[in-house]
GROMACS .gro file of C-alpha atoms in nm:
model
  167
    1MET     CA    1  -2.589 -14.092   7.344
    2SER     CA    2  -2.614 -14.431   7.291
    3ALA     CA    3  -2.651 -14.719   6.996
    4LEU     CA    4  -2.764 -15.070   6.982
    5VAL     CA    5  -2.522 -15.227   6.702
    6LEU     CA    6  -2.417 -15.579   6.561
    7VAL     CA    7  -2.029 -15.568   6.585
    8VAL     CA    8  -1.853 -15.714   6.275
    9PRO     CA    9  -1.504 -15.789   6.408
   10GLU     CA   10  -1.422 -16.011   6.091
   11VAL     CA   11  -1.373 -15.721   5.877
   12GLU     CA   12  -1.159 -15.544   6.114
   13THR     CA   13  -0.821 -15.655   5.971
   14LEU     CA   14  -0.945 -15.554   5.601
   15LEU     CA   15  -1.079 -15.218   5.701
   16ALA     CA   16  -0.872 -15.094   5.999
   17ASP     CA   17  -0.653 -14.844   5.811
   18ILE     CA   18  -0.933 -14.703   5.606
   19ARG     CA   19  -1.179 -14.643   5.907
   20ALA     CA   20  -0.867 -14.534   6.116
   21GLU     CA   21  -0.826 -14.245   5.868
   22HIS     CA   22  -1.186 -14.215   5.745
   23ASP     CA   23  -1.440 -14.293   5.962
   24PRO     CA   24  -1.516 -14.059   6.268
   25ALA     CA   25  -1.699 -14.354   6.472
   26ALA     CA   26  -1.352 -14.572   6.429
   27LYS     CA   27  -1.165 -14.293   6.598
   28LEU     CA   28  -1.386 -14.248   6.878
   29GLY     CA   29  -1.350 -14.623   6.945
   30MET     CA   30  -1.653 -14.769   6.801
   31PRO     CA   31  -1.551 -15.111   6.620
   32PRO     CA   32  -1.690 -15.228   6.262
   33HIS     CA   33  -2.051 -15.253   6.294
   34VAL     CA   34  -2.423 -15.264   6.166
   35THR     CA   35  -2.625 -14.991   6.345
   36VAL     CA   36  -2.936 -15.149   6.458
   37LEU     CA   37  -3.087 -14.851   6.651
   38TYR     CA   38  -2.930 -14.526   6.700
   39PRO     CA   39  -2.975 -14.303   6.894
   40PHE     CA   40  -3.102 -14.513   7.162
   41ALA     CA   41  -3.175 -14.449   7.579
   42SER     CA   42  -2.882 -14.368   7.770
   43PRO     CA   43  -2.762 -14.671   7.982
   44LYS     CA   44  -2.818 -14.460   8.279
   45ARG     CA   45  -3.182 -14.434   8.216
   46LEU     CA   46  -3.222 -14.829   8.163
   47GLY     CA   47  -3.296 -14.984   8.462
   48PRO     CA   48  -3.312 -15.348   8.537
   49THR     CA   49  -3.688 -15.367   8.422
   50GLU     CA   50  -3.606 -15.203   8.088
   51ARG     CA   51  -3.284 -15.390   8.041
   52MET     CA   52  -3.479 -15.718   8.106
   53ALA     CA   53  -3.723 -15.627   7.881
   54LEU     CA   54  -3.463 -15.545   7.601
   55ALA     CA   55  -3.288 -15.886   7.654
   56GLU     CA   56  -3.600 -16.079   7.617
   57LEU     CA   57  -3.691 -15.900   7.304
   58ILE     CA   58  -3.356 -15.958   7.160
   59LEU     CA   59  -3.347 -16.291   7.214
   60GLY     CA   60  -3.663 -16.336   7.030
   61PHE     CA   61  -3.477 -16.287   6.719
   62PRO     CA   62  -3.240 -16.536   6.579
   63ALA     CA   63  -2.856 -16.504   6.537
   64MET     CA   64  -2.758 -16.404   6.174
   65ASP     CA   65  -2.515 -16.535   5.932
   66LEU     CA   66  -2.401 -16.237   5.730
   67SER     CA   67  -2.205 -16.171   5.446
   68PHE     CA   68  -2.007 -15.851   5.361
   69GLN     CA   69  -1.871 -15.803   4.985
   70ARG     CA   70  -2.098 -15.563   4.790
   71THR     CA   71  -1.992 -15.177   4.859
   72ALA     CA   72  -2.244 -14.877   4.841
   73ARG     CA   73  -2.248 -14.511   4.882
   74PHE     CA   74  -2.457 -14.251   5.039
   75PRO     CA   75  -2.338 -13.898   4.919
   76ASP     CA   76  -2.039 -13.887   5.149
   77VAL     CA   77  -2.047 -14.232   5.278
   78LEU     CA   78  -1.861 -14.557   5.130
   79TRP     CA   79  -2.042 -14.889   5.318
   80LEU     CA   80  -2.066 -15.231   5.323
   81ALA     CA   81  -2.411 -15.424   5.247
   82PRO     CA   82  -2.486 -15.680   5.494
   83GLU     CA   83  -2.634 -16.002   5.312
   84PRO     CA   84  -2.895 -16.118   5.375
   85VAL     CA   85  -3.038 -15.757   5.480
   86GLU     CA   86  -3.390 -15.907   5.591
   87PRO     CA   87  -3.310 -16.040   5.941
   88VAL     CA   88  -3.104 -15.687   6.023
   89LEU     CA   89  -3.432 -15.489   5.912
   90ALA     CA   90  -3.659 -15.738   6.112
   91LEU     CA   91  -3.447 -15.668   6.430
   92ALA     CA   92  -3.431 -15.306   6.370
   93ASP     CA   93  -3.786 -15.290   6.292
   94GLY     CA   94  -3.870 -15.493   6.615
   95LEU     CA   95  -3.651 -15.240   6.823
   96THR     CA   96  -3.818 -14.952   6.680
   97ALA     CA   97  -4.169 -15.067   6.734
   98ALA     CA   98  -4.069 -15.165   7.111
   99PHE     CA   99  -3.885 -14.838   7.176
  100PRO     CA  100  -4.097 -14.563   6.975
  101LYS     CA  101  -3.930 -14.287   7.158
  102TYR     CA  102  -3.623 -14.358   6.982
  103PRO     CA  103  -3.689 -14.354   6.616
  104PRO     CA  104  -3.380 -14.470   6.396
  105TYR     CA  105  -3.148 -14.151   6.329
  106ARG     CA  106  -3.427 -13.933   6.488
  107GLY     CA  107  -3.665 -13.995   6.201
  108LYS     CA  108  -3.415 -13.821   5.971
  109PHE     CA  109  -3.449 -14.069   5.709
  110THR     CA  110  -3.764 -14.229   5.594
  111THR     CA  111  -3.594 -14.560   5.457
  112VAL     CA  112  -3.322 -14.688   5.736
  113ILE     CA  113  -3.063 -14.894   5.511
  114PRO     CA  114  -2.852 -15.144   5.712
  115HIS     CA  115  -2.453 -15.083   5.642
  116LEU     CA  116  -2.144 -15.112   5.780
  117THR     CA  117  -1.964 -14.795   5.729
  118VAL     CA  118  -1.614 -14.781   5.586
  119ALA     CA  119  -1.551 -14.414   5.520
  120GLN     CA  120  -1.694 -14.066   5.554
  121ALA     CA  121  -1.521 -13.830   5.328
  122PRO     CA  122  -1.610 -13.623   5.004
  123ALA     CA  123  -1.695 -13.782   4.682
  124PRO     CA  124  -1.327 -13.761   4.523
  125VAL     CA  125  -1.160 -13.936   4.846
  126LEU     CA  126  -1.445 -14.191   4.826
  127ASP     CA  127  -1.382 -14.263   4.462
  128GLN     CA  128  -1.025 -14.336   4.547
  129LEU     CA  129  -1.126 -14.569   4.837
  130GLU     CA  130  -1.397 -14.762   4.676
  131PRO     CA  131  -1.175 -14.976   4.435
  132ILE     CA  132  -0.955 -15.060   4.731
  133VAL     CA  133  -1.244 -15.170   4.949
  134ARG     CA  134  -1.375 -15.367   4.640
  135ALA     CA  135  -1.041 -15.538   4.589
  136ARG     CA  136  -1.009 -15.668   4.946
  137PHE     CA  137  -1.391 -15.780   4.959
  138ALA     CA  138  -1.331 -15.971   4.614
  139GLU     CA  139  -1.431 -16.286   4.833
  140PRO     CA  140  -1.701 -16.228   5.070
  141VAL     CA  141  -1.627 -16.200   5.457
  142ARG     CA  142  -1.867 -16.402   5.647
  143ALA     CA  143  -1.978 -16.302   6.015
  144ARG     CA  144  -2.211 -16.445   6.277
  145ALA     CA  145  -2.385 -16.194   6.464
  146ASP     CA  146  -2.514 -16.375   6.791
  147ALA     CA  147  -2.560 -16.050   7.019
  148VAL     CA  148  -2.661 -15.689   7.012
  149ALA     CA  149  -2.401 -15.459   7.194
  150LEU     CA  150  -2.507 -15.136   7.364
  151PHE     CA  151  -2.260 -14.891   7.301
  152THR     CA  152  -2.266 -14.540   7.481
  153THR     CA  153  -2.006 -14.249   7.489
  154VAL     CA  154  -1.800 -14.202   7.794
  155GLU     CA  155  -1.557 -13.871   7.762
  156LYS     CA  156  -1.644 -13.871   7.398
  157ARG     CA  157  -1.541 -14.225   7.342
  158TRP     CA  158  -1.769 -14.511   7.234
  159VAL     CA  159  -1.763 -14.787   7.510
  160GLU     CA  160  -1.943 -15.111   7.479
  161VAL     CA  161  -2.150 -15.122   7.821
  162ASP     CA  162  -2.365 -15.468   7.762
  163ARG     CA  163  -2.438 -15.728   7.518
  164PHE     CA  164  -2.782 -15.900   7.477
  165ARG     CA  165  -2.798 -16.256   7.292
  166LEU     CA  166  -2.977 -16.322   7.005
  167GLY     CA  167  -3.203 -16.643   7.017
   0.00000   0.00000   0.00000
């Protein structure tokens, strides 16, 4: 299993305690991130030609200045919205078009919403966590995304295996 993500270390100090307890991906070594394409090809299947094509494609998209402040929810997920969302969507759409064998989330959702997962838990737990997260993000946290990281699972842990620069 692998994923292409925008790593967002700028939010780590504000979320480390919550993610450590309530985000399964964090427990498996995944840093705070916005998913661009998941699942993606196993790095073992990406030869030099495929990696070069991926690098060239990603380089065609500009680096992004993102802001994180607004919380939102899916039924069992509390997340932060990257703003502006349009460059993240453009990158995700470009990768999806270039790699149609890997539809986002295996095609499970008709609309993919870029987000940074804070917690996965039942609604009552999220109800308690959301005001805490809102208070921590009363001022927006700004982040510069200048690369797309390729993560894969190794012995049931997420490990970064490559980074591709944005233009």
